[in-house]
Amino acid sequence: MKNIILTGDRPTGKLHIGHYVGSLRQRVLLQNSGAYDETYIMLADAQALTDNADNPHKVRDNILEVALDYLACGIDPQKSIIFIQSQLPQLYELSFHYMNLVTVARVQRNPTVKAEIAQKNFEQSVPVGFFTYPISQAADITAFDATTVPVGEDQKPMLEQTVEIVRKFNSVYGPTLVEPQILLASNAACLRLPGTDGKAKMSKSIGNCIYLCDSEKVVRNKVFNMYTDPGHLRASDPGKVEGNAVFTYLDAFATTEDFATFHSPYANLDEMKAHYRKGGLGDVPVKEFLNSVMQQLLAPIRERRQEYAKDLPYVIDVLKKGTEQARDKAAATLHRVRKAMCLDHFSENGLNSAAARIGG
Ligand code: ATP
Ligand code: MG
């Protein structure tokens, strides 16, 4: 069996540092590892429309923005196929068939969907398309026979739902679909990076983000306005590291080498945390250090992004070619699915064989 990666993002905004540590950084490593036969990266525009139906221009513009973020972070179109979800009608058809294998009650139990419905204040007005997006994600994943799905922790319920659909499909219609595995970041702080407000997950739809393309000044301002420990009023007070977003970001981004590079008085993060907990370390030097770490990471990404942005026709060409390749793969899977479901009516063994049976 081939090793195949499928992952993606909703083009609802530019990508942020939560995407970077949650999935993007890992994707680039996997892409370059040589351990995978095929890698597909999807711009989930149809899914983005499930809660942005009245804003199609926003979704279209963000296809290019997210593609620029991919290229800037090192996604290489020679190694990874970048494609646009809506241009593969096969995915819509797979979703339609999978809907018969999932109950309404099962989707209602999905904790990520529940949290998003509350966060978007949908209450009684949840669009059906939004409600069923975990099923369309199962279509996206299985269409590519994906074995590995590198995503953030909020996607865990979607992968569980996909595995259930695969098992149900294979038990009803015979072995057809490949069961995928989630691949989460190994560092706990990266699983669900909080926003700069320290509350919810960093999310394009909430606006609590540091974007990969933010200018040096904007990054600095966002870091210095970040939520810390509200009980840590004076530098001399003992401070809390748990739930303190600045330290969560350091857990996610700072390496031991960074402490030497930026001439920190501490040898590593544990020493810095110990001083903060004991009291005597103010927020400003900690934020100053985090700012240095962030600027070092983001400067080359920002520069590469600016270069690619000068040649958008190239970016569009990458998307067009990737979409064509992805469509071929999804079509092959759909062919298998239709056959398994007795929907290949005009093939040799379709209606002709039914006619022979009925005709007796
Ligand atoms: P939206 O608010 O439109 O849902 P988003 O910021 O949640 O946008 P998505 O496009 O839904 O981004 O998610 C893309 C990928 O990034 C998924 O794999 C998701 O798990 C991961 N991801 C998103 N936010 C974070 C985060 N704060 N920390 C870690 N991973 C994240
Ligand atoms: Mg999301």
PDB file of C-alpha atoms in Angstrom, residues 17-174:
ATOM      1  CA  ILE A  17       1.396  30.803  13.402  1.00  0.00           C
ATOM      2  CA  GLY A  18      -1.128  28.277  14.815  1.00  0.00           C
ATOM      3  CA  HIS A  19      -1.357  26.720  11.360  1.00  0.00           C
ATOM      4  CA  TYR A  20       2.413  26.761  11.162  1.00  0.00           C
ATOM      5  CA  VAL A  21       3.059  24.750  14.332  1.00  0.00           C
ATOM      6  CA  GLY A  22      -0.159  22.721  14.140  1.00  0.00           C
ATOM      7  CA  SER A  23       0.294  21.412  10.623  1.00  0.00           C
ATOM      8  CA  LEU A  24       2.318  23.419   8.119  1.00  0.00           C
ATOM      9  CA  ARG A  25       5.776  22.891   9.669  1.00  0.00           C
ATOM     10  CA  GLN A  26       5.100  19.145   9.837  1.00  0.00           C
ATOM     11  CA  ARG A  27       3.878  19.045   6.224  1.00  0.00           C
ATOM     12  CA  VAL A  28       7.094  20.525   4.930  1.00  0.00           C
ATOM     13  CA  LEU A  29       9.158  18.001   6.920  1.00  0.00           C
ATOM     14  CA  LEU A  30       7.033  15.101   5.673  1.00  0.00           C
ATOM     15  CA  GLN A  31       7.157  16.377   2.107  1.00  0.00           C
ATOM     16  CA  ASN A  32      10.951  16.457   2.244  1.00  0.00           C
ATOM     17  CA  SER A  33      11.337  13.176   4.153  1.00  0.00           C
ATOM     18  CA  GLY A  34      10.905  11.033   1.046  1.00  0.00           C
ATOM     19  CA  ALA A  35       8.756   8.615   3.098  1.00  0.00           C
ATOM     20  CA  TYR A  36       5.528   9.417   1.240  1.00  0.00           C
ATOM     21  CA  ASP A  37       4.542   8.382  -2.269  1.00  0.00           C
ATOM     22  CA  GLU A  38       2.047  11.216  -2.780  1.00  0.00           C
ATOM     23  CA  THR A  39       1.176  14.412  -0.900  1.00  0.00           C
ATOM     24  CA  TYR A  40      -2.054  16.347  -1.501  1.00  0.00           C
ATOM     25  CA  ILE A  41      -2.722  19.754   0.021  1.00  0.00           C
ATOM     26  CA  MET A  42      -6.239  21.044  -0.374  1.00  0.00           C
ATOM     27  CA  LEU A  43      -7.600  24.567  -0.383  1.00  0.00           C
ATOM     28  CA  ALA A  44     -11.026  23.815   1.086  1.00  0.00           C
ATOM     29  CA  ASP A  45     -13.002  26.602  -0.589  1.00  0.00           C
ATOM     30  CA  ALA A  46     -16.270  24.636  -0.748  1.00  0.00           C
ATOM     31  CA  GLN A  47     -15.985  23.969   2.968  1.00  0.00           C
ATOM     32  CA  ALA A  48     -15.170  27.640   3.613  1.00  0.00           C
ATOM     33  CA  LEU A  49     -18.446  28.553   1.893  1.00  0.00           C
ATOM     34  CA  THR A  50     -20.451  26.431   4.358  1.00  0.00           C
ATOM     35  CA  ASP A  51     -20.211  29.287   6.849  1.00  0.00           C
ATOM     36  CA  ASN A  52     -19.318  32.073   4.399  1.00  0.00           C
ATOM     37  CA  ALA A  53     -22.010  31.515   1.763  1.00  0.00           C
ATOM     38  CA  ASP A  54     -22.646  35.259   1.489  1.00  0.00           C
ATOM     39  CA  ASN A  55     -18.984  36.120   1.048  1.00  0.00           C
ATOM     40  CA  PRO A  56     -17.676  34.339  -2.072  1.00  0.00           C
ATOM     41  CA  HIS A  57     -15.129  37.039  -2.915  1.00  0.00           C
ATOM     42  CA  LYS A  58     -13.478  36.665   0.468  1.00  0.00           C
ATOM     43  CA  VAL A  59     -13.080  32.920  -0.117  1.00  0.00           C
ATOM     44  CA  ARG A  60     -11.749  33.376  -3.644  1.00  0.00           C
ATOM     45  CA  ASP A  61      -9.185  36.020  -2.612  1.00  0.00           C
ATOM     46  CA  ASN A  62      -7.989  33.853   0.225  1.00  0.00           C
ATOM     47  CA  ILE A  63      -7.258  30.945  -2.105  1.00  0.00           C
ATOM     48  CA  LEU A  64      -4.341  32.996  -3.404  1.00  0.00           C
ATOM     49  CA  GLU A  65      -3.359  34.240   0.049  1.00  0.00           C
ATOM     50  CA  VAL A  66      -3.191  30.716   1.477  1.00  0.00           C
ATOM     51  CA  ALA A  67      -1.352  29.421  -1.599  1.00  0.00           C
ATOM     52  CA  LEU A  68       1.244  32.180  -1.065  1.00  0.00           C
ATOM     53  CA  ASP A  69       1.578  31.118   2.570  1.00  0.00           C
ATOM     54  CA  TYR A  70       2.165  27.519   1.473  1.00  0.00           C
ATOM     55  CA  LEU A  71       4.887  28.415  -0.982  1.00  0.00           C
ATOM     56  CA  ALA A  72       6.489  30.828   1.493  1.00  0.00           C
ATOM     57  CA  CYS A  73       6.680  28.082   4.140  1.00  0.00           C
ATOM     58  CA  GLY A  74       8.377  25.647   1.776  1.00  0.00           C
ATOM     59  CA  ILE A  75       5.582  23.574   0.262  1.00  0.00           C
ATOM     60  CA  ASP A  76       7.180  22.547  -3.025  1.00  0.00           C
ATOM     61  CA  PRO A  77       4.791  22.022  -5.973  1.00  0.00           C
ATOM     62  CA  GLN A  78       7.289  19.514  -7.411  1.00  0.00           C
ATOM     63  CA  LYS A  79       6.742  17.314  -4.361  1.00  0.00           C
ATOM     64  CA  SER A  80       3.243  18.227  -3.125  1.00  0.00           C
ATOM     65  CA  ILE A  81       0.073  18.576  -5.161  1.00  0.00           C
ATOM     66  CA  ILE A  82      -1.779  21.748  -4.168  1.00  0.00           C
ATOM     67  CA  PHE A  83      -5.386  21.780  -5.385  1.00  0.00           C
ATOM     68  CA  ILE A  84      -8.724  23.562  -5.031  1.00  0.00           C
ATOM     69  CA  GLN A  85     -11.523  21.486  -3.488  1.00  0.00           C
ATOM     70  CA  SER A  86     -14.487  22.969  -5.393  1.00  0.00           C
ATOM     71  CA  GLN A  87     -12.992  22.018  -8.740  1.00  0.00           C
ATOM     72  CA  LEU A  88     -13.336  18.299  -7.985  1.00  0.00           C
ATOM     73  CA  PRO A  89     -17.043  17.390  -8.338  1.00  0.00           C
ATOM     74  CA  GLN A  90     -16.066  13.850  -7.324  1.00  0.00           C
ATOM     75  CA  LEU A  91     -15.746  15.121  -3.749  1.00  0.00           C
ATOM     76  CA  TYR A  92     -19.347  16.363  -3.694  1.00  0.00           C
ATOM     77  CA  GLU A  93     -20.583  13.028  -4.953  1.00  0.00           C
ATOM     78  CA  LEU A  94     -18.608  11.037  -2.389  1.00  0.00           C
ATOM     79  CA  SER A  95     -20.017  13.275   0.386  1.00  0.00           C
ATOM     80  CA  PHE A  96     -23.533  12.610  -0.844  1.00  0.00           C
ATOM     81  CA  HIS A  97     -23.067   8.848  -0.681  1.00  0.00           C
ATOM     82  CA  TYR A  98     -21.352   8.954   2.726  1.00  0.00           C
ATOM     83  CA  MET A  99     -24.265  10.941   4.211  1.00  0.00           C
ATOM     84  CA  ASN A 100     -26.305   7.722   4.172  1.00  0.00           C
ATOM     85  CA  LEU A 101     -23.814   6.102   6.513  1.00  0.00           C
ATOM     86  CA  VAL A 102     -23.902   8.722   9.296  1.00  0.00           C
ATOM     87  CA  THR A 103     -26.737   9.603  11.665  1.00  0.00           C
ATOM     88  CA  VAL A 104     -27.793  13.139  12.554  1.00  0.00           C
ATOM     89  CA  ALA A 105     -27.195  12.282  16.226  1.00  0.00           C
ATOM     90  CA  ARG A 106     -23.611  11.266  15.410  1.00  0.00           C
ATOM     91  CA  VAL A 107     -22.815  14.607  13.756  1.00  0.00           C
ATOM     92  CA  GLN A 108     -24.481  16.439  16.649  1.00  0.00           C
ATOM     93  CA  ARG A 109     -22.036  14.774  19.037  1.00  0.00           C
ATOM     94  CA  ASN A 110     -18.961  16.095  17.184  1.00  0.00           C
ATOM     95  CA  PRO A 111     -17.280  18.337  19.803  1.00  0.00           C
ATOM     96  CA  THR A 112     -15.484  20.582  17.277  1.00  0.00           C
ATOM     97  CA  VAL A 113     -18.692  21.236  15.330  1.00  0.00           C
ATOM     98  CA  LYS A 114     -20.505  21.902  18.631  1.00  0.00           C
ATOM     99  CA  ALA A 115     -17.850  24.421  19.722  1.00  0.00           C
ATOM    100  CA  GLU A 116     -17.839  26.147  16.320  1.00  0.00           C
ATOM    101  CA  ILE A 117     -21.645  26.430  16.261  1.00  0.00           C
ATOM    102  CA  ALA A 118     -21.503  28.108  19.695  1.00  0.00           C
ATOM    103  CA  GLN A 119     -18.595  30.363  18.698  1.00  0.00           C
ATOM    104  CA  LYS A 120     -20.361  31.510  15.514  1.00  0.00           C
ATOM    105  CA  ASN A 121     -23.648  32.096  17.409  1.00  0.00           C
ATOM    106  CA  PHE A 122     -25.483  29.917  14.917  1.00  0.00           C
ATOM    107  CA  GLU A 123     -27.947  28.652  17.563  1.00  0.00           C
ATOM    108  CA  GLN A 124     -30.956  27.441  15.550  1.00  0.00           C
ATOM    109  CA  SER A 125     -29.684  28.731  12.199  1.00  0.00           C
ATOM    110  CA  VAL A 126     -26.835  26.324  11.441  1.00  0.00           C
ATOM    111  CA  PRO A 127     -26.536  25.842   7.676  1.00  0.00           C
ATOM    112  CA  VAL A 128     -26.990  22.167   6.779  1.00  0.00           C
ATOM    113  CA  GLY A 129     -23.787  22.327   4.735  1.00  0.00           C
ATOM    114  CA  PHE A 130     -21.826  23.506   7.761  1.00  0.00           C
ATOM    115  CA  PHE A 131     -23.383  20.882  10.012  1.00  0.00           C
ATOM    116  CA  THR A 132     -22.353  18.111   7.629  1.00  0.00           C
ATOM    117  CA  TYR A 133     -18.812  19.309   6.910  1.00  0.00           C
ATOM    118  CA  PRO A 134     -17.231  16.412   8.861  1.00  0.00           C
ATOM    119  CA  ILE A 135     -18.797  14.106   6.256  1.00  0.00           C
ATOM    120  CA  SER A 136     -17.396  16.136   3.382  1.00  0.00           C
ATOM    121  CA  GLN A 137     -14.003  15.939   5.097  1.00  0.00           C
ATOM    122  CA  ALA A 138     -14.307  12.155   5.022  1.00  0.00           C
ATOM    123  CA  ALA A 139     -14.837  12.477   1.260  1.00  0.00           C
ATOM    124  CA  ASP A 140     -11.741  14.703   0.924  1.00  0.00           C
ATOM    125  CA  ILE A 141      -9.564  12.269   2.848  1.00  0.00           C
ATOM    126  CA  THR A 142     -10.774   9.015   1.299  1.00  0.00           C
ATOM    127  CA  ALA A 143     -10.812  10.365  -2.280  1.00  0.00           C
ATOM    128  CA  PHE A 144      -7.008  10.354  -2.159  1.00  0.00           C
ATOM    129  CA  ASP A 145      -6.624   7.014  -0.337  1.00  0.00           C
ATOM    130  CA  ALA A 146      -4.871   9.050   2.328  1.00  0.00           C
ATOM    131  CA  THR A 147      -3.042   7.046   4.972  1.00  0.00           C
ATOM    132  CA  THR A 148      -1.739  10.049   6.940  1.00  0.00           C
ATOM    133  CA  VAL A 149      -3.488  13.305   7.787  1.00  0.00           C
ATOM    134  CA  PRO A 150      -1.251  15.892   9.532  1.00  0.00           C
ATOM    135  CA  VAL A 151      -3.596  18.363  11.269  1.00  0.00           C
ATOM    136  CA  GLY A 152      -4.207  20.261  14.505  1.00  0.00           C
ATOM    137  CA  GLU A 153      -6.011  18.711  17.455  1.00  0.00           C
ATOM    138  CA  ASP A 154      -9.387  20.276  16.578  1.00  0.00           C
ATOM    139  CA  GLN A 155      -9.482  17.873  13.630  1.00  0.00           C
ATOM    140  CA  LYS A 156      -9.402  14.731  15.788  1.00  0.00           C
ATOM    141  CA  PRO A 157     -13.211  14.279  15.740  1.00  0.00           C
ATOM    142  CA  MET A 158     -13.162  14.619  11.925  1.00  0.00           C
ATOM    143  CA  LEU A 159     -10.637  11.817  11.610  1.00  0.00           C
ATOM    144  CA  GLU A 160     -12.674   9.632  13.973  1.00  0.00           C
ATOM    145  CA  GLN A 161     -15.740  10.302  11.847  1.00  0.00           C
ATOM    146  CA  THR A 162     -13.807   9.426   8.687  1.00  0.00           C
ATOM    147  CA  VAL A 163     -12.580   6.128  10.130  1.00  0.00           C
ATOM    148  CA  GLU A 164     -16.170   5.238  11.101  1.00  0.00           C
ATOM    149  CA  ILE A 165     -17.384   5.991   7.575  1.00  0.00           C
ATOM    150  CA  VAL A 166     -14.582   3.943   6.021  1.00  0.00           C
ATOM    151  CA  ARG A 167     -15.352   0.954   8.249  1.00  0.00           C
ATOM    152  CA  LYS A 168     -19.086   1.182   7.628  1.00  0.00           C
ATOM    153  CA  PHE A 169     -18.607   1.589   3.880  1.00  0.00           C
ATOM    154  CA  ASN A 170     -16.210  -1.340   3.648  1.00  0.00           C
ATOM    155  CA  SER A 171     -18.452  -3.580   5.750  1.00  0.00           C
ATOM    156  CA  VAL A 172     -21.567  -2.791   3.678  1.00  0.00           C
ATOM    157  CA  TYR A 173     -20.061  -2.593   0.176  1.00  0.00           C
ATOM    158  CA  GLY A 174     -16.843  -4.606   0.488  1.00  0.00           C
TER     159      GLY A 174
END
